[in-house]
């Protein structure tokens, strides 16, 4: 029987979920759902110094907003939980003691000052201090000290850590081959690795121990995580071996790169270029500073998810616009790229614009009504419906809707000076007065009918389209941009159109 697919997203609650973390979550989700498996959220909160209040709730909210819910995690039915490492301390203790019993882990009492001295001494000689097979018997640990002394030191309450015995004897060859689903075979010389700390002096496990123990106990079949964990792969494989457990399969995702393509994408890049790198607004609990989120900046989850999915993967075709169910169907971990993926904020917006055209218009209408209201303007549902249809194509972000629609509901406050200079001619006032007279007789019930009547009128008057359209648009919109002019006129109706023309004639 093949093993059921179970993957996990294992963030540390050290701050808001960065867009890179969100992509890791998404790839895990896509992989799980593609294979009919489960997506698990595990909160890795064993580093007490870096714990940030509110971060866990933020992560859960963010996954919910993206429509990538977890099957198991904090607050769900406890199948293989608890799902927070701080609630699993006993399990790690038992695990590390089983390694001590097997001779694969040992107590180390070295004070940090003494280790620091060794480090400096090595550095001065141009070397690196590595705590492992070649010096462990010269350091203070349960392998170098007598059994009796170790017992006394522990009973005395001396501070200690527990280290992993990476290799017993480094004078013989100790290579390990691990397979990464994206990167292929990875060969590492274990003799060069250190005896990593598994248990800290504060009585809590390190990431390495907790992560491996949990992945085993939670029956994780595939570990899909960021490239920064690739150097830990050999250690993790060795841990599985030492425990006598079958390791899961591994896949390390490519880095997200700055828009320039050089270096890792950071929050500062977002601040500098004005794009969010977080899914939701995040208020720093210490400074109170708010970092902008996609949601509040007017992005929709469909656009964000589609954009993120293609940062490091594509289905092997030209297809770019995909809904979540299509992404699930097409996703394949083997097709994920090895090299870093450049973050392009313009493309990010483009995906949003494309998805705004596809989502249910009621979402856009609700947003428009809400934004109008915060500008003290009441927009009726049927008005919102009509206007959204006319402007949505131009909107990349939800937050742009009101700016694109405002002239349907309020008179322009100013007229673009450049456009006025170019389009407002001597004969313009007279032409516009004639137009007002024509408007009194025309039928405005439907834009296409009105357009036909208008065309007949300008040919009777021997006017050109250009002579009237641009000035008229300036009167009604204040700009030369905007929706179809005949639609605007029919929406506004005779009285408003006439009064806007009068107003412009007075001002210009
Ligand atoms: N807690 C680790 C992180 O936040 C998890 C890495 C992993 O997925 O193994 O990056």
Short mmCIF file of C-alpha atoms and ligand atoms in Angstrom, two decimals:
data_model
loop_
_atom_site.label_atom_id
_atom_site.label_comp_id
_atom_site.label_asym_id
_atom_site.label_seq_id
_atom_site.Cartn_x
_atom_site.Cartn_y
_atom_site.Cartn_z
CA UNK A 1 0.00 0.00 0.00
CA UNK A 2 1.38 3.44 -0.84
CA UNK A 3 1.65 5.89 2.01
CA UNK A 4 -1.08 8.52 2.32
CA UNK A 5 0.10 12.00 1.37
CA UNK A 6 0.42 14.20 4.44
CA UNK A 7 2.31 17.46 4.23
CA UNK A 8 2.80 20.23 6.70
CA UNK A 9 3.42 23.93 6.80
CA UNK A 10 5.51 24.59 9.88
CA UNK A 11 5.98 28.31 10.50
CA UNK A 12 7.59 29.76 13.58
CA UNK A 13 5.40 32.49 15.09
CA UNK A 14 8.17 35.07 15.00
CA UNK A 15 6.23 37.71 13.07
CA UNK A 16 3.79 38.06 10.19
CA UNK A 17 3.79 35.47 7.43
CA UNK A 18 6.02 36.74 4.66
CA UNK A 19 5.02 36.16 1.04
CA UNK A 20 7.78 33.49 0.76
CA UNK A 21 6.24 31.56 3.65
CA UNK A 22 2.83 31.92 2.07
CA UNK A 23 4.16 30.38 -1.15
CA UNK A 24 5.57 27.44 0.86
CA UNK A 25 2.14 26.98 2.42
CA UNK A 26 0.49 27.18 -1.00
CA UNK A 27 2.78 24.58 -2.60
CA UNK A 28 2.16 22.25 0.32
CA UNK A 29 -1.56 22.77 -0.06
CA UNK A 30 -1.52 22.24 -3.84
CA UNK A 31 0.56 19.10 -3.48
CA UNK A 32 -1.69 17.68 -0.75
CA UNK A 33 -4.91 18.34 -2.63
CA UNK A 34 -3.49 17.09 -5.93
CA UNK A 35 -2.78 13.74 -4.26
CA UNK A 36 -5.95 13.62 -2.18
CA UNK A 37 -3.89 14.10 0.97
CA UNK A 38 -3.93 16.26 4.07
CA UNK A 39 -2.42 19.67 4.69
CA UNK A 40 -1.29 20.19 8.27
CA UNK A 41 -0.42 23.40 10.06
CA UNK A 42 2.17 23.01 12.79
CA UNK A 43 3.29 25.96 14.88
CA UNK A 44 6.99 25.69 15.68
CA UNK A 45 7.19 27.82 18.79
CA UNK A 46 10.10 26.37 20.74
CA UNK A 47 12.30 29.43 20.37
CA UNK A 48 10.97 31.45 23.27
CA UNK A 49 13.20 34.45 22.58
CA UNK A 50 11.70 34.99 19.16
CA UNK A 51 8.04 34.43 20.01
CA UNK A 52 5.82 37.30 18.84
CA UNK A 53 2.27 37.58 20.23
CA UNK A 54 -0.41 37.57 17.57
CA UNK A 55 1.76 35.89 14.94
CA UNK A 56 0.02 32.51 15.18
CA UNK A 57 -3.42 34.06 14.81
CA UNK A 58 -2.12 36.10 11.88
CA UNK A 59 -0.84 32.97 10.10
CA UNK A 60 -4.18 31.22 10.53
CA UNK A 61 -6.10 34.28 9.29
CA UNK A 62 -3.79 34.60 6.28
CA UNK A 63 -4.29 30.98 5.21
CA UNK A 64 -8.02 31.43 5.56
CA UNK A 65 -7.98 34.59 3.44
CA UNK A 66 -6.08 32.75 0.70
CA UNK A 67 -8.68 29.95 0.72
CA UNK A 68 -6.04 27.35 1.54
CA UNK A 69 -7.42 25.93 4.79
CA UNK A 70 -5.54 23.29 6.75
CA UNK A 71 -7.06 19.90 7.48
CA UNK A 72 -5.26 19.50 10.79
CA UNK A 73 -3.75 22.16 13.00
CA UNK A 74 -4.41 24.29 16.07
CA UNK A 75 -8.12 24.25 16.79
CA UNK A 76 -9.01 21.26 14.60
CA UNK A 77 -9.83 17.75 15.69
CA UNK A 78 -6.74 16.35 17.38
CA UNK A 79 -5.80 13.49 15.07
CA UNK A 80 -2.02 13.59 15.40
CA UNK A 81 -1.70 16.69 17.55
CA UNK A 82 -1.21 18.74 19.51
CA UNK A 83 -0.08 20.95 16.65
CA UNK A 84 1.91 23.45 18.66
CA UNK A 85 5.40 22.40 19.62
CA UNK A 86 5.17 24.11 22.99
CA UNK A 87 2.46 21.56 23.82
CA UNK A 88 4.62 18.59 22.84
CA UNK A 89 7.62 19.00 25.14
CA UNK A 90 7.40 15.51 26.67
CA UNK A 91 7.63 13.88 23.26
CA UNK A 92 10.93 15.60 22.49
CA UNK A 93 12.36 14.72 25.88
CA UNK A 94 11.52 11.07 25.39
CA UNK A 95 12.93 11.11 21.90
CA UNK A 96 16.25 12.67 22.86
CA UNK A 97 16.66 10.24 25.76
CA UNK A 98 16.14 7.34 23.42
CA UNK A 99 19.04 8.71 21.35
CA UNK A 100 21.24 8.99 24.45
CA UNK A 101 20.44 5.38 25.26
CA UNK A 102 21.41 4.34 21.75
CA UNK A 103 24.70 6.21 22.08
CA UNK A 104 23.70 8.72 19.37
CA UNK A 105 23.40 11.78 21.62
CA UNK A 106 25.33 13.05 24.61
CA UNK A 107 25.34 15.71 27.32
CA UNK A 108 27.67 18.66 26.82
CA UNK A 109 28.49 21.00 29.69
CA UNK A 110 30.80 23.44 27.91
CA UNK A 111 30.13 27.00 29.01
CA UNK A 112 29.38 29.37 26.16
CA UNK A 113 32.42 31.51 27.12
CA UNK A 114 34.69 28.51 26.76
CA UNK A 115 33.23 27.64 23.34
CA UNK A 116 33.62 31.27 22.32
CA UNK A 117 37.32 31.10 23.25
CA UNK A 118 37.78 28.05 21.04
CA UNK A 119 36.01 29.83 18.22
CA UNK A 120 38.20 32.91 18.46
CA UNK A 121 41.35 30.82 18.78
CA UNK A 122 40.46 28.92 15.60
CA UNK A 123 39.54 32.06 13.74
CA UNK A 124 42.90 33.60 14.54
CA UNK A 125 44.51 30.62 12.88
CA UNK A 126 42.21 30.97 9.88
CA UNK A 127 40.22 27.87 10.83
CA UNK A 128 36.64 27.15 11.84
CA UNK A 129 35.81 25.60 15.17
CA UNK A 130 33.52 22.62 14.68
CA UNK A 131 32.30 20.63 17.68
CA UNK A 132 32.48 17.07 16.39
CA UNK A 133 34.44 13.81 16.26
CA UNK A 134 37.86 15.40 16.02
CA UNK A 135 37.69 17.38 19.25
CA UNK A 136 34.73 16.16 21.31
CA UNK A 137 36.92 14.07 23.61
CA UNK A 138 38.87 17.21 24.50
CA UNK A 139 35.71 19.12 25.45
CA UNK A 140 33.40 18.87 28.45
CA UNK A 141 30.77 16.27 27.71
CA UNK A 142 29.47 12.89 28.76
CA UNK A 143 31.86 11.19 26.32
CA UNK A 144 34.98 12.82 27.73
CA UNK A 145 34.01 12.87 31.41
CA UNK A 146 33.56 9.87 33.68
CA UNK A 147 30.05 8.48 34.23
CA UNK A 148 30.29 9.46 37.88
CA UNK A 149 31.20 13.06 37.11
CA UNK A 150 28.40 13.39 34.57
CA UNK A 151 25.90 12.12 37.12
CA UNK A 152 27.11 14.57 39.75
CA UNK A 153 27.04 17.53 37.38
CA UNK A 154 23.51 16.76 36.28
CA UNK A 155 22.36 16.27 39.88
CA UNK A 156 24.05 19.55 40.84
CA UNK A 157 21.91 21.29 38.27
CA UNK A 158 24.82 22.27 35.99
CA UNK A 159 23.62 23.73 32.70
CA UNK A 160 23.95 21.36 29.79
CA UNK A 161 22.82 20.85 26.23
CA UNK A 162 22.31 17.56 24.44
CA UNK A 163 24.24 17.11 21.21
CA UNK A 164 23.81 14.68 18.35
CA UNK A 165 26.69 12.35 17.71
CA UNK A 166 27.01 12.95 13.98
CA UNK A 167 29.71 10.39 13.23
CA UNK A 168 31.62 8.19 15.63
CA UNK A 169 34.90 8.13 13.76
CA UNK A 170 35.76 10.77 11.21
CA UNK A 171 38.88 9.09 9.96
CA UNK A 172 36.80 6.76 7.83
CA UNK A 173 34.60 7.81 4.91
CA UNK A 174 31.09 8.93 5.93
CA UNK A 175 29.14 10.19 2.97
CA UNK A 176 25.37 10.42 2.86
CA UNK A 177 23.23 10.61 -0.27
CA UNK A 178 19.84 12.27 0.08
CA UNK A 179 17.27 12.75 -2.64
CA UNK A 180 15.47 16.03 -3.11
CA UNK A 181 12.42 15.88 -5.37
CA UNK A 182 13.41 19.15 -7.03
CA UNK A 183 17.19 19.03 -6.87
CA UNK A 184 17.95 15.35 -7.29
CA UNK A 185 20.74 13.60 -5.41
CA UNK A 186 22.62 15.55 -2.76
CA UNK A 187 25.84 14.07 -1.40
CA UNK A 188 27.27 15.35 1.85
CA UNK A 189 30.44 14.48 3.75
CA UNK A 190 29.25 13.90 7.30
CA UNK A 191 32.77 14.17 8.68
CA UNK A 192 32.58 17.90 8.02
CA UNK A 193 29.38 18.43 10.00
CA UNK A 194 29.12 19.40 13.65
CA UNK A 195 27.45 17.59 16.51
CA UNK A 196 24.34 19.74 16.42
CA UNK A 197 22.56 20.72 19.61
CA UNK A 198 19.26 18.84 19.87
CA UNK A 199 18.21 20.04 23.27
CA UNK A 200 18.93 23.47 24.69
CA UNK A 201 19.82 24.34 28.26
CA UNK A 202 16.36 25.89 28.68
CA UNK A 203 14.90 22.40 28.48
CA UNK A 204 13.43 22.89 25.02
CA UNK A 205 14.34 21.09 21.81
CA UNK A 206 16.02 22.84 18.91
CA UNK A 207 14.31 23.13 15.55
CA UNK A 208 16.14 20.05 14.21
CA UNK A 209 14.99 17.63 16.89
CA UNK A 210 11.44 18.92 17.21
CA UNK A 211 10.96 19.07 13.46
CA UNK A 212 12.12 15.50 12.83
CA UNK A 213 10.22 14.05 15.80
CA UNK A 214 7.03 15.81 14.74
CA UNK A 215 7.30 14.93 11.08
CA UNK A 216 7.67 11.30 12.12
CA UNK A 217 4.88 11.26 14.71
CA UNK A 218 2.54 13.23 12.46
CA UNK A 219 3.26 10.73 9.68
CA UNK A 220 4.37 13.41 7.25
CA UNK A 221 5.04 11.86 3.85
CA UNK A 222 6.65 14.85 2.10
CA UNK A 223 8.54 17.76 3.59
CA UNK A 224 8.19 20.75 1.28
CA UNK A 225 10.07 23.74 2.67
CA UNK A 226 12.29 26.68 1.79
CA UNK A 227 15.72 26.38 0.26
CA UNK A 228 17.30 27.76 3.43
CA UNK A 229 16.76 24.35 5.03
CA UNK A 230 18.71 22.43 2.42
CA UNK A 231 21.93 22.51 4.51
CA UNK A 232 20.01 20.73 7.31
CA UNK A 233 18.92 17.86 5.07
CA UNK A 234 21.91 15.60 5.82
CA UNK A 235 21.50 16.14 9.57
CA UNK A 236 17.79 15.37 9.38
CA UNK A 237 18.47 12.21 7.40
CA UNK A 238 21.01 11.14 10.02
CA UNK A 239 18.49 11.80 12.78
CA UNK A 240 15.90 9.59 11.07
CA UNK A 241 18.52 6.87 10.76
CA UNK A 242 19.57 7.18 14.38
CA UNK A 243 15.96 6.88 15.54
CA UNK A 244 15.42 3.96 13.18
CA UNK A 245 12.61 5.77 11.36
CA UNK A 246 11.87 5.95 7.64
CA UNK A 247 12.43 9.53 6.48
CA UNK A 248 9.80 11.39 4.48
CA UNK A 249 10.59 12.64 0.98
CA UNK A 250 12.03 16.13 0.74
CA UNK A 251 11.61 19.07 -1.62
CA UNK A 252 13.36 22.41 -1.09
CA UNK A 253 11.68 25.35 -2.81
CA UNK A 254 13.64 28.07 -4.63
CA UNK A 255 14.20 31.45 -3.03
CA UNK A 256 12.07 34.46 -3.87
CA UNK A 257 14.33 37.16 -5.29
CA UNK A 258 14.14 40.94 -5.28
CA UNK A 259 12.52 42.63 -8.33
CA UNK A 260 16.04 43.27 -9.62
CA UNK A 261 16.71 39.53 -9.52
CA UNK A 262 19.64 40.01 -7.15
CA UNK A 263 19.34 38.84 -3.55
CA UNK A 264 16.52 37.59 -1.40
CA UNK A 265 13.22 39.49 -1.39
CA UNK A 266 12.85 41.43 1.82
CA UNK A 267 10.27 43.58 3.53
CA UNK A 268 12.40 46.60 2.73
CA UNK A 269 12.02 45.94 -1.02
CA UNK A 270 8.28 46.16 -0.55
CA UNK A 271 8.50 49.38 1.44
CA UNK A 272 10.84 50.91 -1.09
CA UNK A 273 8.85 50.03 -4.19
CA UNK A 274 5.45 50.32 -2.57
CA UNK A 275 4.13 46.77 -2.77
CA UNK A 276 3.06 44.55 0.12
CA UNK A 277 5.06 41.46 1.08
CA UNK A 278 2.49 40.28 3.63
CA UNK A 279 -0.94 38.80 2.97
CA UNK A 280 -2.72 40.95 5.57
CA UNK A 281 -1.89 44.17 7.40
CA UNK A 282 0.42 43.47 10.32
CA UNK A 283 0.67 45.71 13.33
CA UNK A 284 3.93 45.23 15.17
CA UNK A 285 2.92 44.62 18.79
CA UNK A 286 5.98 46.48 20.08
CA UNK A 287 6.25 49.51 17.84
CA UNK A 288 2.64 49.72 16.70
CA UNK A 289 3.92 50.18 13.14
CA UNK A 290 1.63 48.76 10.47
CA UNK A 291 3.07 46.89 7.50
CA UNK A 292 0.67 46.79 4.56
CA UNK A 293 -1.01 43.56 3.49
CA UNK A 294 -2.29 42.41 0.13
CA UNK A 295 -5.85 42.29 1.34
CA UNK A 296 -5.97 45.87 2.54
CA UNK A 297 -4.06 47.09 -0.51
CA UNK A 298 -6.90 45.86 -2.72
CA UNK A 299 -5.60 42.50 -3.93
CA UNK A 300 -7.93 39.54 -4.08
CA UNK A 301 -6.88 36.07 -2.91
CA UNK A 302 -7.47 34.53 -6.35
CA UNK A 303 -4.92 36.89 -7.91
CA UNK A 304 -2.37 36.52 -5.12
CA UNK A 305 -2.58 32.72 -5.12
CA UNK A 306 -2.25 32.51 -8.90
CA UNK A 307 0.74 34.87 -8.92
CA UNK A 308 2.47 33.06 -6.06
CA UNK A 309 1.89 29.64 -7.59
CA UNK A 310 3.81 30.74 -10.67
CA UNK A 311 6.76 32.07 -8.67
CA UNK A 312 8.96 29.04 -9.04
CA UNK A 313 6.66 26.73 -10.97
CA UNK A 314 4.61 26.64 -14.16
CA UNK A 315 2.44 23.98 -15.75
CA UNK A 316 4.76 23.69 -18.76
CA UNK A 317 2.34 25.54 -21.02
CA UNK A 318 1.73 29.21 -21.78
CA UNK A 319 -1.32 29.25 -19.52
CA UNK A 320 -1.03 31.89 -16.82
CA UNK A 321 -4.49 32.62 -15.44
CA UNK A 322 -5.62 29.76 -13.24
CA UNK A 323 -8.10 29.26 -10.47
CA UNK A 324 -7.21 27.28 -7.38
CA UNK A 325 -8.80 24.06 -8.66
CA UNK A 326 -6.83 24.26 -11.90
CA UNK A 327 -3.64 24.90 -9.99
CA UNK A 328 -4.31 21.79 -7.92
CA UNK A 329 -4.89 19.74 -11.03
CA UNK A 330 -1.77 20.96 -12.83
CA UNK A 331 0.68 21.25 -9.95
CA UNK A 332 3.65 18.95 -9.87
CA UNK A 333 6.49 19.19 -7.38
CA UNK A 334 9.01 17.78 -9.86
CA UNK A 335 8.35 20.78 -12.12
CA UNK A 336 9.27 23.31 -9.44
CA UNK A 337 12.36 25.25 -10.52
CA UNK A 338 15.71 25.00 -8.82
CA UNK A 339 16.79 28.57 -9.31
CA UNK A 340 15.37 31.58 -7.47
CA UNK A 341 12.16 33.21 -8.68
CA UNK A 342 12.20 36.96 -9.31
CA UNK A 343 9.34 38.85 -7.70
CA UNK A 344 7.76 41.22 -10.19
CA UNK A 345 5.29 43.62 -8.52
CA UNK A 346 3.83 44.74 -11.86
CA UNK A 347 3.04 41.15 -12.77
CA UNK A 348 1.51 40.74 -9.35
CA UNK A 349 -0.91 43.57 -10.15
CA UNK A 350 -1.59 42.19 -13.60
CA UNK A 351 -2.70 38.87 -12.13
CA UNK A 352 -4.99 40.76 -9.83
CA UNK A 353 -6.47 42.77 -12.69
CA UNK A 354 -7.13 39.55 -14.62
CA UNK A 355 -8.82 37.87 -11.67
CA UNK A 356 -10.88 40.98 -10.87
CA UNK A 357 -12.53 40.46 -14.27
CA UNK A 358 -13.45 36.91 -13.34
CA UNK A 359 -14.72 37.11 -9.78
CA UNK A 360 -18.37 37.60 -8.98
CA UNK A 361 -19.26 41.23 -9.65
CA UNK A 362 -21.06 41.49 -6.34
CA UNK A 363 -17.64 41.60 -4.64
CA UNK A 364 -16.73 44.67 -6.67
CA UNK A 365 -20.13 46.27 -6.14
CA UNK A 366 -19.91 45.86 -2.39
CA UNK A 367 -16.45 47.41 -2.37
CA UNK A 368 -17.61 50.34 -4.48
CA UNK A 369 -20.61 51.02 -2.24
CA UNK A 370 -18.38 50.87 0.83
CA UNK A 371 -15.72 53.19 -0.56
CA UNK A 372 -18.32 55.65 -1.83
CA UNK A 373 -19.86 55.74 1.62
CA UNK A 374 -16.54 56.59 3.21
CA UNK A 375 -16.53 59.53 0.78
CA UNK A 376 -20.02 60.47 2.03
CA UNK A 377 -21.74 59.33 -1.12
CA UNK A 378 -24.57 56.84 -1.19
CA UNK A 379 -24.41 54.51 -4.18
CA UNK A 380 -27.46 52.34 -4.76
CA UNK A 381 -26.96 48.64 -5.57
CA UNK A 382 -28.35 48.98 -9.11
CA UNK A 383 -26.07 51.98 -9.74
CA UNK A 384 -23.06 50.02 -8.46
CA UNK A 385 -23.98 47.14 -10.70
CA UNK A 386 -24.12 49.33 -13.79
CA UNK A 387 -20.93 51.26 -13.03
CA UNK A 388 -18.85 48.22 -12.07
CA UNK A 389 -19.61 46.71 -15.47
CA UNK A 390 -18.32 49.89 -17.12
CA UNK A 391 -15.10 50.37 -15.22
CA UNK A 392 -13.86 47.06 -13.87
CA UNK A 393 -11.62 46.35 -16.84
CA UNK A 394 -9.45 49.29 -15.82
CA UNK A 395 -9.11 48.21 -12.19
CA UNK A 396 -6.02 46.32 -11.04
CA UNK A 397 -6.86 46.60 -7.36
CA UNK A 398 -10.15 46.68 -5.49
CA UNK A 399 -9.01 49.91 -3.89
CA UNK A 400 -8.86 51.58 -7.31
CA UNK A 401 -12.58 51.14 -7.98
CA UNK A 402 -13.77 54.31 -6.31
CA UNK A 403 -11.14 56.42 -8.04
CA UNK A 404 -12.26 54.98 -11.37
CA UNK A 405 -15.95 55.46 -10.62
CA UNK A 406 -16.16 58.70 -8.65
CA UNK A 407 -17.22 60.89 -11.61
CA UNK A 408 -20.38 58.82 -12.01
CA UNK A 409 -21.46 60.11 -8.61
CA UNK A 410 -19.93 63.55 -8.16
CA UNK A 411 -19.00 66.49 -10.35
CA UNK A 412 -15.34 66.83 -11.26
CA UNK A 413 -13.60 69.24 -8.93
CA UNK A 414 -10.95 70.17 -11.42
CA UNK A 415 -10.18 69.78 -15.09
CA UNK A 416 -6.86 68.32 -16.22
CA UNK A 417 -4.97 71.49 -17.27
CA UNK A 418 -2.92 69.82 -19.97
CA UNK A 419 -6.01 68.33 -21.55
CA UNK A 420 -7.83 71.65 -21.34
CA UNK A 421 -4.94 73.41 -23.01
CA UNK A 422 -5.00 70.91 -25.85
CA UNK A 423 -8.73 70.31 -26.31
CA UNK A 424 -10.56 73.45 -25.22
CA UNK A 425 -10.80 75.60 -28.36
CA UNK A 426 -12.41 78.92 -29.12
CA UNK A 427 -15.41 77.29 -30.74
CA UNK A 428 -15.87 74.79 -27.88
CA UNK A 429 -18.40 76.79 -25.77
CA UNK A 430 -20.65 77.27 -28.76
CA UNK A 431 -20.49 73.60 -29.74
CA UNK A 432 -21.26 72.54 -26.18
CA UNK A 433 -24.28 74.88 -26.02
CA UNK A 434 -25.58 73.33 -29.21
CA UNK A 435 -25.00 69.91 -27.72
CA UNK A 436 -27.11 70.87 -24.68
CA UNK A 437 -29.93 71.81 -26.99
CA UNK A 438 -29.62 68.49 -28.82
CA UNK A 439 -29.57 66.66 -25.48
CA UNK A 440 -32.97 68.06 -24.65
CA UNK A 441 -34.49 66.23 -27.57
CA UNK A 442 -32.43 63.02 -27.50
CA UNK A 443 -33.43 59.78 -25.84
CA UNK A 444 -31.01 58.67 -23.10
CA UNK A 445 -32.60 55.38 -22.21
CA UNK A 446 -29.87 53.33 -23.84
CA UNK A 447 -26.25 54.15 -24.78
CA UNK A 448 -26.18 52.55 -28.22
CA UNK A 449 -29.43 54.26 -29.30
CA UNK A 450 -28.14 57.57 -28.05
CA UNK A 451 -24.86 57.07 -29.90
CA UNK A 452 -26.73 56.62 -33.19
CA UNK A 453 -28.76 59.76 -32.63
CA UNK A 454 -25.60 61.63 -31.69
CA UNK A 455 -23.85 60.59 -34.88
CA UNK A 456 -26.72 61.83 -37.00
CA UNK A 457 -26.69 65.09 -35.09
CA UNK A 458 -22.98 65.81 -35.57
CA UNK A 459 -23.17 65.13 -39.28
CA UNK A 460 -26.19 67.46 -39.59
CA UNK A 461 -24.20 70.11 -37.73
CA UNK A 462 -21.08 69.35 -39.80
CA UNK A 463 -19.09 68.79 -36.62
CA UNK A 464 -16.29 66.31 -36.20
CA UNK A 465 -16.14 63.71 -33.45
CA UNK A 466 -12.93 65.26 -32.09
CA UNK A 467 -14.42 68.74 -31.79
CA UNK A 468 -17.05 67.58 -29.34
CA UNK A 469 -16.01 64.32 -27.70
CA UNK A 470 -12.86 65.50 -25.89
CA UNK A 471 -14.32 68.75 -24.46
CA UNK A 472 -17.49 66.91 -23.47
CA UNK A 473 -15.45 64.26 -21.66
CA UNK A 474 -13.52 66.99 -19.87
CA UNK A 475 -16.79 68.55 -18.66
CA UNK A 476 -18.16 65.26 -17.36
CA UNK A 477 -15.04 63.48 -16.09
CA UNK A 478 -12.45 66.23 -15.63
CA UNK A 479 -10.00 64.04 -17.55
CA UNK A 480 -9.68 62.55 -21.00
CA UNK A 481 -9.88 59.05 -19.55
CA UNK A 482 -12.82 57.03 -18.25
CA UNK A 483 -15.58 54.77 -19.41
CA UNK A 484 -17.46 54.96 -22.71
CA UNK A 485 -18.80 58.51 -23.03
CA UNK A 486 -22.25 57.50 -24.25
CA UNK A 487 -22.60 55.21 -21.26
CA UNK A 488 -21.53 58.01 -18.95
CA UNK A 489 -24.06 60.41 -20.45
CA UNK A 490 -26.92 57.91 -20.24
CA UNK A 491 -25.99 57.06 -16.64
CA UNK A 492 -25.79 60.69 -15.52
CA UNK A 493 -28.95 61.79 -17.32
CA UNK A 494 -29.87 65.08 -18.96
CA UNK A 495 -29.89 67.32 -15.90
CA UNK A 496 -26.49 66.37 -14.53
CA UNK A 497 -24.84 66.39 -17.94
CA UNK A 498 -26.23 69.85 -18.66
CA UNK A 499 -25.23 71.21 -15.27
CA UNK A 500 -21.67 69.79 -15.58
CA UNK A 501 -21.35 71.43 -18.98
CA UNK A 502 -22.57 74.76 -17.56
CA UNK A 503 -20.12 74.48 -14.69
CA UNK A 504 -17.21 73.80 -17.02
CA UNK A 505 -18.24 76.67 -19.28
CA UNK A 506 -18.12 78.99 -16.30
CA UNK A 507 -14.78 77.74 -15.07
CA UNK A 508 -12.81 77.28 -18.28
N1 LIG B 1 9.92 26.43 11.52
C1 LIG B 1 10.66 26.37 10.30
C2 LIG B 1 10.50 27.70 9.57
O1 LIG B 1 9.78 28.54 10.05
C3 LIG B 1 10.13 25.22 9.48
C4 LIG B 1 11.02 24.72 8.41
C5 LIG B 1 10.47 23.39 7.89
O2 LIG B 1 9.48 23.43 7.18
O3 LIG B 1 11.03 22.36 8.21
O4 LIG B 1 11.07 27.95 8.57
#
